[in-house]
Amino acid sequence: MSKVLTSRVDRLLSSLGYGSRNDVARMGRAGGITLDGAALRDVTSRIPVTSDLPARMTVRGEPLDPLAGLVILMNKPLGVTCSHKEDGALVYDLLPQRWRARTPTISTIGRLDRQTSGLLLLTDDGDLLHRIISPKHHVTKTYRATLVRPLDGTEAALFASGAFMLQNEDKPLAPADLQVISDTEALLSVTEGRYHQVRRMFAATGNHVAALHREALGGLSLPDDIAPGQWKVLNAQDIALIFQGDDDPASVM
Ligand code: URA
């Protein structure tokens, strides 16, 4: 049987961004924390940290935030940056402000350019992050690219060749799959995450990407009901979809 972790309430809430341990102690004394419907005033007490805690604990009348180990799916809008510290609008601004004070920190799993929209994952789980971005697991990233010029029909074979080189790189790109939708629109699935990869691939063919939107990561697609700027916390089944088709047992938790 796996051992259930316990934590002091003040440590747990502080790690979830609810303030310092003193702030949490004050909140507890004022009756702002409940567990199973009863006020929890002694925040130095230890409680089991079980996955049902957000359903059993409230803080200032609201359910407890998701525990550590969360994975967020966001529909990244245009014009926001995947960075903790750059100027301007950041993807983290779209999450509850309190989540910025969480430890471990929430980070994006890979990055999308400021002018790329679509499926972006964020997590505080470093192992999962590395499993998803590691080339070993071949997690496919599927992008819808809208192009300035019509495709000339040679791109699919070139991208699939495994011999296609980008400028200033010394290793060819892994084979990528291109599905042509129309003269100026295509779905491109890549397994690597090189800098501005999709834009550079089309640029190398003499074209230019006018709009780029990520639709899927592995078997996980961006749901239709998540509007740009919206997000949701994923469950274990959603997360397993990311690794669908990967036969490495270490990829699935
Ligand atoms: N490739 C790009 O060029 N930009 C992105 O944001 C993602 C992939």
mmCIF file of N, CA, C and O in Angstrom, residues 36-128:
data_model
loop_
_atom_site.group_PDB
_atom_site.id
_atom_site.type_symbol
_atom_site.label_atom_id
_atom_site.label_comp_id
_atom_site.label_asym_id
_atom_site.label_seq_id
_atom_site.Cartn_x
_atom_site.Cartn_y
_atom_site.Cartn_z
ATOM 1 N N ASP A 36 -14.050 19.044 6.059
ATOM 2 C CA ASP A 36 -15.270 18.233 6.240
ATOM 3 C C ASP A 36 -16.356 19.023 6.972
ATOM 4 O O ASP A 36 -17.048 18.495 7.855
ATOM 5 N N GLY A 37 -16.465 20.289 6.652
ATOM 6 C CA GLY A 37 -17.561 21.116 7.167
ATOM 7 C C GLY A 37 -17.289 21.782 8.510
ATOM 8 O O GLY A 37 -18.063 22.642 8.942
ATOM 9 N N ALA A 38 -16.193 21.424 9.193
ATOM 10 C CA ALA A 38 -15.914 22.016 10.508
ATOM 11 C C ALA A 38 -14.730 22.975 10.399
ATOM 12 O O ALA A 38 -13.775 22.708 9.646
ATOM 13 N N ALA A 39 -14.781 24.069 11.158
ATOM 14 C CA ALA A 39 -13.676 25.032 11.121
ATOM 15 C C ALA A 39 -12.392 24.354 11.605
ATOM 16 O O ALA A 39 -12.400 23.616 12.596
ATOM 17 N N LEU A 40 -11.305 24.600 10.871
ATOM 18 C CA LEU A 40 -10.005 24.041 11.257
ATOM 19 C C LEU A 40 -9.167 25.215 11.756
ATOM 20 O O LEU A 40 -8.656 26.007 10.954
ATOM 21 N N ARG A 41 -9.111 25.369 13.091
ATOM 22 C CA ARG A 41 -8.490 26.580 13.639
ATOM 23 C C ARG A 41 -7.009 26.400 13.950
ATOM 24 O O ARG A 41 -6.251 27.359 13.908
ATOM 25 N N ASP A 42 -6.610 25.159 14.254
ATOM 26 C CA ASP A 42 -5.197 24.919 14.580
ATOM 27 C C ASP A 42 -4.446 24.517 13.316
ATOM 28 O O ASP A 42 -4.435 23.342 12.927
ATOM 29 N N VAL A 43 -3.820 25.496 12.691
ATOM 30 C CA VAL A 43 -3.181 25.210 11.397
ATOM 31 C C VAL A 43 -1.836 24.508 11.552
ATOM 32 O O VAL A 43 -1.193 24.175 10.564
ATOM 33 N N THR A 44 -1.422 24.253 12.798
ATOM 34 C CA THR A 44 -0.180 23.476 12.984
ATOM 35 C C THR A 44 -0.496 21.976 12.956
ATOM 36 O O THR A 44 0.417 21.156 12.966
ATOM 37 N N SER A 45 -1.775 21.614 12.920
ATOM 38 C CA SER A 45 -2.111 20.181 12.893
ATOM 39 C C SER A 45 -1.725 19.589 11.538
ATOM 40 O O SER A 45 -1.719 20.289 10.516
ATOM 41 N N ARG A 46 -1.425 18.291 11.557
ATOM 42 C CA ARG A 46 -1.045 17.595 10.309
ATOM 43 C C ARG A 46 -2.271 16.884 9.770
ATOM 44 O O ARG A 46 -3.025 16.276 10.533
ATOM 45 N N ILE A 47 -2.436 16.948 8.456
ATOM 46 C CA ILE A 47 -3.551 16.225 7.830
ATOM 47 C C ILE A 47 -3.013 15.392 6.666
ATOM 48 O O ILE A 47 -2.009 15.764 6.044
ATOM 49 N N PRO A 48 -3.687 14.275 6.346
ATOM 50 C CA PRO A 48 -3.270 13.510 5.173
ATOM 51 C C PRO A 48 -3.544 14.316 3.911
ATOM 52 O O PRO A 48 -4.615 14.916 3.777
ATOM 53 N N VAL A 49 -2.572 14.365 3.002
ATOM 54 C CA VAL A 49 -2.758 15.120 1.751
ATOM 55 C C VAL A 49 -3.258 14.135 0.699
ATOM 56 O O VAL A 49 -2.482 13.514 -0.021
ATOM 57 N N THR A 50 -4.561 13.987 0.647
ATOM 58 C CA THR A 50 -5.176 13.034 -0.285
ATOM 59 C C THR A 50 -5.832 13.812 -1.425
ATOM 60 O O THR A 50 -6.155 14.992 -1.281
ATOM 61 N N SER A 51 -6.046 13.109 -2.548
ATOM 62 C CA SER A 51 -6.529 13.809 -3.753
ATOM 63 C C SER A 51 -7.943 14.380 -3.572
ATOM 64 O O SER A 51 -8.348 15.266 -4.318
ATOM 65 N N ASP A 52 -8.684 13.875 -2.536
ATOM 66 C CA ASP A 52 -10.043 14.402 -2.336
ATOM 67 C C ASP A 52 -10.058 15.677 -1.484
ATOM 68 O O ASP A 52 -11.123 16.221 -1.207
ATOM 69 N N LEU A 53 -8.883 16.151 -1.081
ATOM 70 C CA LEU A 53 -8.840 17.315 -0.185
ATOM 71 C C LEU A 53 -9.549 18.552 -0.770
ATOM 72 O O LEU A 53 -10.304 19.219 -0.052
ATOM 73 N N PRO A 54 -9.371 18.867 -2.049
ATOM 74 C CA PRO A 54 -10.074 20.043 -2.583
ATOM 75 C C PRO A 54 -11.604 19.927 -2.473
ATOM 76 O O PRO A 54 -12.294 20.945 -2.431
ATOM 77 N N ALA A 55 -12.122 18.706 -2.402
ATOM 78 C CA ALA A 55 -13.577 18.535 -2.244
ATOM 79 C C ALA A 55 -13.989 18.612 -0.775
ATOM 80 O O ALA A 55 -15.165 18.777 -0.462
ATOM 81 N N ARG A 56 -12.994 18.491 0.132
ATOM 82 C CA ARG A 56 -13.338 18.434 1.569
ATOM 83 C C ARG A 56 -12.917 19.679 2.333
ATOM 84 O O ARG A 56 -13.365 19.909 3.457
ATOM 85 N N MET A 57 -12.053 20.461 1.728
ATOM 86 C CA MET A 57 -11.531 21.627 2.460
ATOM 87 C C MET A 57 -11.964 22.906 1.763
ATOM 88 O O MET A 57 -11.995 22.955 0.534
ATOM 89 N N THR A 58 -12.316 23.922 2.548
ATOM 90 C CA THR A 58 -12.576 25.233 1.946
ATOM 91 C C THR A 58 -11.637 26.262 2.574
ATOM 92 O O THR A 58 -11.222 26.136 3.731
ATOM 93 N N VAL A 59 -11.341 27.287 1.793
ATOM 94 C CA VAL A 59 -10.539 28.412 2.275
ATOM 95 C C VAL A 59 -11.307 29.674 1.895
ATOM 96 O O VAL A 59 -11.639 29.850 0.707
ATOM 97 N N ARG A 60 -11.601 30.470 2.870
ATOM 98 C CA ARG A 60 -12.448 31.667 2.664
ATOM 99 C C ARG A 60 -13.703 31.324 1.865
ATOM 100 O O ARG A 60 -14.070 32.014 0.918
ATOM 101 N N GLY A 61 -14.309 30.192 2.195
ATOM 102 C CA GLY A 61 -15.587 29.817 1.581
ATOM 103 C C GLY A 61 -15.480 29.165 0.210
ATOM 104 O O GLY A 61 -16.486 28.746 -0.353
ATOM 105 N N GLU A 62 -14.262 29.055 -0.325
ATOM 106 C CA GLU A 62 -14.070 28.462 -1.663
ATOM 107 C C GLU A 62 -13.365 27.110 -1.522
ATOM 108 O O GLU A 62 -12.541 26.944 -0.623
ATOM 109 N N PRO A 63 -13.653 26.159 -2.448
ATOM 110 C CA PRO A 63 -12.922 24.884 -2.387
ATOM 111 C C PRO A 63 -11.410 25.128 -2.483
ATOM 112 O O PRO A 63 -10.977 26.048 -3.186
ATOM 113 N N LEU A 64 -10.665 24.302 -1.773
ATOM 114 C CA LEU A 64 -9.193 24.382 -1.838
ATOM 115 C C LEU A 64 -8.730 24.256 -3.289
ATOM 116 O O LEU A 64 -9.292 23.484 -4.073
ATOM 117 N N ASP A 65 -7.706 25.002 -3.644
ATOM 118 C CA ASP A 65 -7.128 24.919 -4.995
ATOM 119 C C ASP A 65 -6.579 23.515 -5.251
ATOM 120 O O ASP A 65 -6.269 22.781 -4.304
ATOM 121 N N PRO A 66 -6.385 23.161 -6.549
ATOM 122 C CA PRO A 66 -5.796 21.847 -6.858
ATOM 123 C C PRO A 66 -4.445 21.674 -6.166
ATOM 124 O O PRO A 66 -3.665 22.617 -6.058
ATOM 125 N N LEU A 67 -4.206 20.449 -5.706
ATOM 126 C CA LEU A 67 -2.940 20.158 -5.009
ATOM 127 C C LEU A 67 -1.781 20.136 -6.005
ATOM 128 O O LEU A 67 -1.999 20.144 -7.229
ATOM 129 N N ALA A 68 -0.582 20.065 -5.467
ATOM 130 C CA ALA A 68 0.613 19.969 -6.332
ATOM 131 C C ALA A 68 0.481 18.749 -7.243
ATOM 132 O O ALA A 68 -0.126 17.745 -6.868
ATOM 133 N N GLY A 69 1.054 18.881 -8.439
ATOM 134 C CA GLY A 69 0.928 17.809 -9.435
ATOM 135 C C GLY A 69 -0.147 18.142 -10.431
ATOM 136 O O GLY A 69 -0.694 17.266 -11.077
ATOM 137 N N LEU A 70 -0.460 19.437 -10.568
ATOM 138 C CA LEU A 70 -1.550 19.785 -11.483
ATOM 139 C C LEU A 70 -1.028 20.027 -12.898
ATOM 140 O O LEU A 70 0.118 20.447 -13.100
ATOM 141 N N VAL A 71 -1.890 19.728 -13.860
ATOM 142 C CA VAL A 71 -1.588 19.961 -15.267
ATOM 143 C C VAL A 71 -2.749 20.773 -15.824
ATOM 144 O O VAL A 71 -3.910 20.399 -15.664
ATOM 145 N N ILE A 72 -2.411 21.900 -16.434
ATOM 146 C CA ILE A 72 -3.429 22.824 -16.931
ATOM 147 C C ILE A 72 -3.375 22.821 -18.457
ATOM 148 O O ILE A 72 -2.286 22.891 -19.040
ATOM 149 N N LEU A 73 -4.539 22.735 -19.069
ATOM 150 C CA LEU A 73 -4.619 22.912 -20.526
ATOM 151 C C LEU A 73 -5.170 24.310 -20.766
ATOM 152 O O LEU A 73 -6.219 24.663 -20.228
ATOM 153 N N MET A 74 -4.468 25.097 -21.566
ATOM 154 C CA MET A 74 -4.919 26.461 -21.863
ATOM 155 C C MET A 74 -5.077 26.616 -23.371
ATOM 156 O O MET A 74 -4.304 26.037 -24.138
ATOM 157 N N ASN A 75 -6.070 27.387 -23.769
ATOM 158 C CA ASN A 75 -6.137 27.828 -25.169
ATOM 159 C C ASN A 75 -5.428 29.180 -25.199
ATOM 160 O O ASN A 75 -6.006 30.210 -24.856
ATOM 161 N N LYS A 76 -4.155 29.127 -25.567
ATOM 162 C CA LYS A 76 -3.358 30.355 -25.516
ATOM 163 C C LYS A 76 -3.851 31.338 -26.565
ATOM 164 O O LYS A 76 -3.910 31.013 -27.753
ATOM 165 N N PRO A 77 -4.171 32.560 -26.138
ATOM 166 C CA PRO A 77 -4.563 33.562 -27.127
ATOM 167 C C PRO A 77 -3.326 34.181 -27.786
ATOM 168 O O PRO A 77 -2.206 34.041 -27.278
ATOM 169 N N LEU A 78 -3.524 34.873 -28.876
ATOM 170 C CA LEU A 78 -2.436 35.617 -29.510
ATOM 171 C C LEU A 78 -2.016 36.750 -28.580
ATOM 172 O O LEU A 78 -2.829 37.259 -27.808
ATOM 173 N N GLY A 79 -0.741 37.135 -28.660
ATOM 174 C CA GLY A 79 -0.295 38.353 -27.966
ATOM 175 C C GLY A 79 0.117 38.154 -26.523
ATOM 176 O O GLY A 79 0.412 39.135 -25.846
ATOM 177 N N VAL A 80 0.141 36.915 -26.019
ATOM 178 C CA VAL A 80 0.652 36.699 -24.658
ATOM 179 C C VAL A 80 1.900 35.810 -24.748
ATOM 180 O O VAL A 80 2.015 34.967 -25.627
ATOM 181 N N THR A 81 2.814 36.036 -23.819
ATOM 182 C CA THR A 81 4.138 35.399 -23.889
ATOM 183 C C THR A 81 4.250 34.258 -22.883
ATOM 184 O O THR A 81 3.776 34.370 -21.751
ATOM 185 N N CYS A 82 4.923 33.183 -23.314
ATOM 186 C CA CYS A 82 5.202 32.045 -22.428
ATOM 187 C C CYS A 82 6.485 32.329 -21.651
ATOM 188 O O CYS A 82 7.551 31.793 -21.978
ATOM 189 N N SER A 83 6.395 33.216 -20.671
ATOM 190 C CA SER A 83 7.587 33.561 -19.902
ATOM 191 C C SER A 83 7.134 34.023 -18.522
ATOM 192 O O SER A 83 6.038 34.545 -18.364
ATOM 193 N N HIS A 84 8.034 33.806 -17.534
ATOM 194 C CA HIS A 84 7.719 34.282 -16.180
ATOM 195 C C HIS A 84 8.087 35.742 -16.010
ATOM 196 O O HIS A 84 7.599 36.402 -15.116
ATOM 197 N N LYS A 85 9.012 36.243 -16.875
ATOM 198 C CA LYS A 85 9.561 37.546 -16.510
ATOM 199 C C LYS A 85 9.587 38.596 -17.618
ATOM 200 O O LYS A 85 10.009 39.698 -17.376
ATOM 201 N N GLU A 86 9.161 38.290 -18.818
ATOM 202 C CA GLU A 86 9.213 39.319 -19.862
ATOM 203 C C GLU A 86 8.169 40.398 -19.635
ATOM 204 O O GLU A 86 7.202 40.189 -18.899
ATOM 205 N N ASP A 87 8.366 41.549 -20.280
ATOM 206 C CA ASP A 87 7.371 42.624 -20.184
ATOM 207 C C ASP A 87 6.140 42.242 -20.985
ATOM 208 O O ASP A 87 6.224 41.429 -21.893
ATOM 209 N N GLY A 88 5.040 42.862 -20.672
ATOM 210 C CA GLY A 88 3.820 42.633 -21.444
ATOM 211 C C GLY A 88 2.987 41.504 -20.864
ATOM 212 O O GLY A 88 3.278 40.979 -19.785
ATOM 213 N N ALA A 89 1.949 41.144 -21.613
ATOM 214 C CA ALA A 89 1.003 40.133 -21.118
ATOM 215 C C ALA A 89 1.635 38.743 -21.136
ATOM 216 O O ALA A 89 2.231 38.349 -22.141
ATOM 217 N N LEU A 90 1.499 38.025 -20.041
ATOM 218 C CA LEU A 90 2.093 36.691 -19.895
ATOM 219 C C LEU A 90 0.980 35.648 -19.739
ATOM 220 O O LEU A 90 -0.099 35.962 -19.228
ATOM 221 N N VAL A 91 1.266 34.422 -20.156
ATOM 222 C CA VAL A 91 0.243 33.370 -20.014
ATOM 223 C C VAL A 91 -0.144 33.178 -18.543
ATOM 224 O O VAL A 91 -1.296 32.859 -18.243
ATOM 225 N N TYR A 92 0.796 33.429 -17.640
ATOM 226 C CA TYR A 92 0.506 33.221 -16.214
ATOM 227 C C TYR A 92 -0.517 34.234 -15.696
ATOM 228 O O TYR A 92 -1.182 33.991 -14.695
ATOM 229 N N ASP A 93 -0.645 35.382 -16.391
ATOM 230 C CA ASP A 93 -1.645 36.379 -15.973
ATOM 231 C C ASP A 93 -3.057 35.841 -16.150
ATOM 232 O O ASP A 93 -4.011 36.404 -15.609
ATOM 233 N N LEU A 94 -3.204 34.793 -16.965
ATOM 234 C CA LEU A 94 -4.537 34.251 -17.230
ATOM 235 C C LEU A 94 -4.987 33.265 -16.140
ATOM 236 O O LEU A 94 -6.136 32.859 -16.112
ATOM 237 N N LEU A 95 -4.057 32.880 -15.272
ATOM 238 C CA LEU A 95 -4.382 31.958 -14.166
ATOM 239 C C LEU A 95 -4.680 32.782 -12.914
ATOM 240 O O LEU A 95 -4.341 33.966 -12.858
ATOM 241 N N PRO A 96 -5.309 32.166 -11.887
ATOM 242 C CA PRO A 96 -5.537 32.919 -10.647
ATOM 243 C C PRO A 96 -4.212 33.490 -10.114
ATOM 244 O O PRO A 96 -3.185 32.799 -10.136
ATOM 245 N N GLN A 97 -4.270 34.724 -9.641
ATOM 246 C CA GLN A 97 -3.045 35.402 -9.202
ATOM 247 C C GLN A 97 -2.317 34.611 -8.107
ATOM 248 O O GLN A 97 -1.093 34.543 -8.071
ATOM 249 N N ARG A 98 -3.119 33.986 -7.230
ATOM 250 C CA ARG A 98 -2.529 33.235 -6.118
ATOM 251 C C ARG A 98 -1.591 32.132 -6.611
ATOM 252 O O ARG A 98 -0.616 31.782 -5.942
ATOM 253 N N TRP A 99 -1.866 31.597 -7.810
ATOM 254 C CA TRP A 99 -1.091 30.459 -8.290
ATOM 255 C C TRP A 99 0.357 30.831 -8.592
ATOM 256 O O TRP A 99 1.224 29.984 -8.709
ATOM 257 N N ARG A 100 0.611 32.134 -8.721
ATOM 258 C CA ARG A 100 2.007 32.577 -8.939
ATOM 259 C C ARG A 100 2.854 32.366 -7.708
ATOM 260 O O ARG A 100 4.079 32.371 -7.796
ATOM 261 N N ALA A 101 2.197 32.262 -6.547
ATOM 262 C CA ALA A 101 2.943 32.128 -5.295
ATOM 263 C C ALA A 101 3.058 30.662 -4.881
ATOM 264 O O ALA A 101 3.485 30.361 -3.774
ATOM 265 N N ARG A 102 2.670 29.737 -5.764
ATOM 266 C CA ARG A 102 2.737 28.323 -5.400
ATOM 267 C C ARG A 102 4.171 27.797 -5.482
ATOM 268 O O ARG A 102 4.952 28.257 -6.315
ATOM 269 N N THR A 103 4.478 26.849 -4.603
ATOM 270 C CA THR A 103 5.704 26.065 -4.776
ATOM 271 C C THR A 103 5.295 24.594 -4.753
ATOM 272 O O THR A 103 4.548 24.224 -3.852
ATOM 273 N N PRO A 104 5.751 23.768 -5.698
ATOM 274 C CA PRO A 104 6.601 24.151 -6.821
ATOM 275 C C PRO A 104 5.882 25.078 -7.803
ATOM 276 O O PRO A 104 4.664 25.127 -7.856
ATOM 277 N N THR A 105 6.723 25.799 -8.569
ATOM 278 C CA THR A 105 6.240 26.800 -9.529
ATOM 279 C C THR A 105 5.525 26.137 -10.708
ATOM 280 O O THR A 105 5.917 25.060 -11.147
ATOM 281 N N ILE A 106 4.518 26.818 -11.212
ATOM 282 C CA ILE A 106 3.847 26.351 -12.435
ATOM 283 C C ILE A 106 4.594 26.935 -13.645
ATOM 284 O O ILE A 106 4.843 28.140 -13.692
ATOM 285 N N SER A 107 4.936 26.057 -14.602
ATOM 286 C CA SER A 107 5.634 26.520 -15.821
ATOM 287 C C SER A 107 4.966 25.940 -17.052
ATOM 288 O O SER A 107 4.308 24.899 -16.972
ATOM 289 N N THR A 108 5.199 26.582 -18.188
ATOM 290 C CA THR A 108 4.650 26.038 -19.430
ATOM 291 C C THR A 108 5.462 24.803 -19.837
ATOM 292 O O THR A 108 6.665 24.720 -19.568
ATOM 293 N N ILE A 109 4.782 23.857 -20.478
ATOM 294 C CA ILE A 109 5.466 22.666 -20.995
ATOM 295 C C ILE A 109 5.848 22.998 -22.430
ATOM 296 O O ILE A 109 5.030 22.959 -23.335
ATOM 297 N N GLY A 110 7.089 23.412 -22.626
ATOM 298 C CA GLY A 110 7.493 23.969 -23.917
ATOM 299 C C GLY A 110 6.889 25.365 -24.040
ATOM 300 O O GLY A 110 6.283 25.880 -23.088
ATOM 301 N N ARG A 111 7.079 25.957 -25.210
ATOM 302 C CA ARG A 111 6.603 27.329 -25.411
ATOM 303 C C ARG A 111 5.896 27.457 -26.743
ATOM 304 O O ARG A 111 6.208 26.725 -27.682
ATOM 305 N N LEU A 112 4.989 28.401 -26.808
ATOM 306 C CA LEU A 112 4.440 28.836 -28.092
ATOM 307 C C LEU A 112 4.861 30.285 -28.261
ATOM 308 O O LEU A 112 4.921 31.044 -27.270
ATOM 309 N N ASP A 113 5.130 30.698 -29.498
ATOM 310 C CA ASP A 113 5.490 32.099 -29.748
ATOM 311 C C ASP A 113 4.342 33.012 -29.320
ATOM 312 O O ASP A 113 3.183 32.597 -29.318
ATOM 313 N N ARG A 114 4.681 34.250 -29.069
ATOM 314 C CA ARG A 114 3.654 35.234 -28.708
ATOM 315 C C ARG A 114 2.520 35.262 -29.746
ATOM 316 O O ARG A 114 1.352 35.358 -29.410
ATOM 317 N N GLN A 115 2.880 35.120 -31.021
ATOM 318 C CA GLN A 115 1.861 35.193 -32.086
ATOM 319 C C GLN A 115 1.406 33.808 -32.546
ATOM 320 O O GLN A 115 0.956 33.644 -33.675
ATOM 321 N N THR A 116 1.551 32.790 -31.682
ATOM 322 C CA THR A 116 0.969 31.471 -31.946
ATOM 323 C C THR A 116 -0.123 31.255 -30.904
ATOM 324 O O THR A 116 0.054 31.605 -29.735
ATOM 325 N N SER A 117 -1.246 30.692 -31.345
ATOM 326 C CA SER A 117 -2.362 30.437 -30.424
ATOM 327 C C SER A 117 -2.526 28.929 -30.245
ATOM 328 O O SER A 117 -1.883 28.129 -30.916
ATOM 329 N N GLY A 118 -3.435 28.547 -29.335
ATOM 330 C CA GLY A 118 -3.837 27.154 -29.230
ATOM 331 C C GLY A 118 -3.382 26.422 -27.991
ATOM 332 O O GLY A 118 -3.092 27.037 -26.954
ATOM 333 N N LEU A 119 -3.287 25.107 -28.138
ATOM 334 C CA LEU A 119 -3.106 24.222 -26.977
ATOM 335 C C LEU A 119 -1.751 24.411 -26.300
ATOM 336 O O LEU A 119 -0.702 24.141 -26.888
ATOM 337 N N LEU A 120 -1.810 24.870 -25.057
ATOM 338 C CA LEU A 120 -0.604 25.045 -24.253
ATOM 339 C C LEU A 120 -0.837 24.330 -22.934
ATOM 340 O O LEU A 120 -1.889 24.490 -22.319
ATOM 341 N N LEU A 121 0.153 23.526 -22.506
ATOM 342 C CA LEU A 121 0.052 22.877 -21.202
ATOM 343 C C LEU A 121 0.975 23.569 -20.219
ATOM 344 O O LEU A 121 2.053 24.050 -20.587
ATOM 345 N N LEU A 122 0.532 23.603 -18.968
ATOM 346 C CA LEU A 122 1.351 24.151 -17.885
ATOM 347 C C LEU A 122 1.299 23.152 -16.738
ATOM 348 O O LEU A 122 0.275 22.481 -16.540
ATOM 349 N N THR A 123 2.384 23.069 -15.980
ATOM 350 C CA THR A 123 2.405 22.119 -14.859
ATOM 351 C C THR A 123 3.391 22.551 -13.793
ATOM 352 O O THR A 123 4.306 23.339 -14.060
ATOM 353 N N ASP A 124 3.209 21.993 -12.594
ATOM 354 C CA ASP A 124 4.204 22.151 -11.527
ATOM 355 C C ASP A 124 4.947 20.834 -11.312
ATOM 356 O O ASP A 124 5.676 20.681 -10.341
ATOM 357 N N ASP A 125 4.726 19.880 -12.231
ATOM 358 C CA ASP A 125 5.322 18.549 -12.101
ATOM 359 C C ASP A 125 6.512 18.444 -13.067
ATOM 360 O O ASP A 125 6.341 18.226 -14.264
ATOM 361 N N GLY A 126 7.707 18.624 -12.519
ATOM 362 C CA GLY A 126 8.915 18.666 -13.340
ATOM 363 C C GLY A 126 9.162 17.372 -14.107
ATOM 364 O O GLY A 126 9.596 17.392 -15.260
ATOM 365 N N ASP A 127 8.860 16.225 -13.485
ATOM 366 C CA ASP A 127 9.096 14.938 -14.175
ATOM 367 C C ASP A 127 8.192 14.826 -15.389
ATOM 368 O O ASP A 127 8.630 14.423 -16.474
ATOM 369 N N LEU A 128 6.924 15.198 -15.211
ATOM 370 C CA LEU A 128 5.986 15.109 -16.331
ATOM 371 C C LEU A 128 6.421 16.068 -17.452
ATOM 372 O O LEU A 128 6.420 15.713 -18.630
#
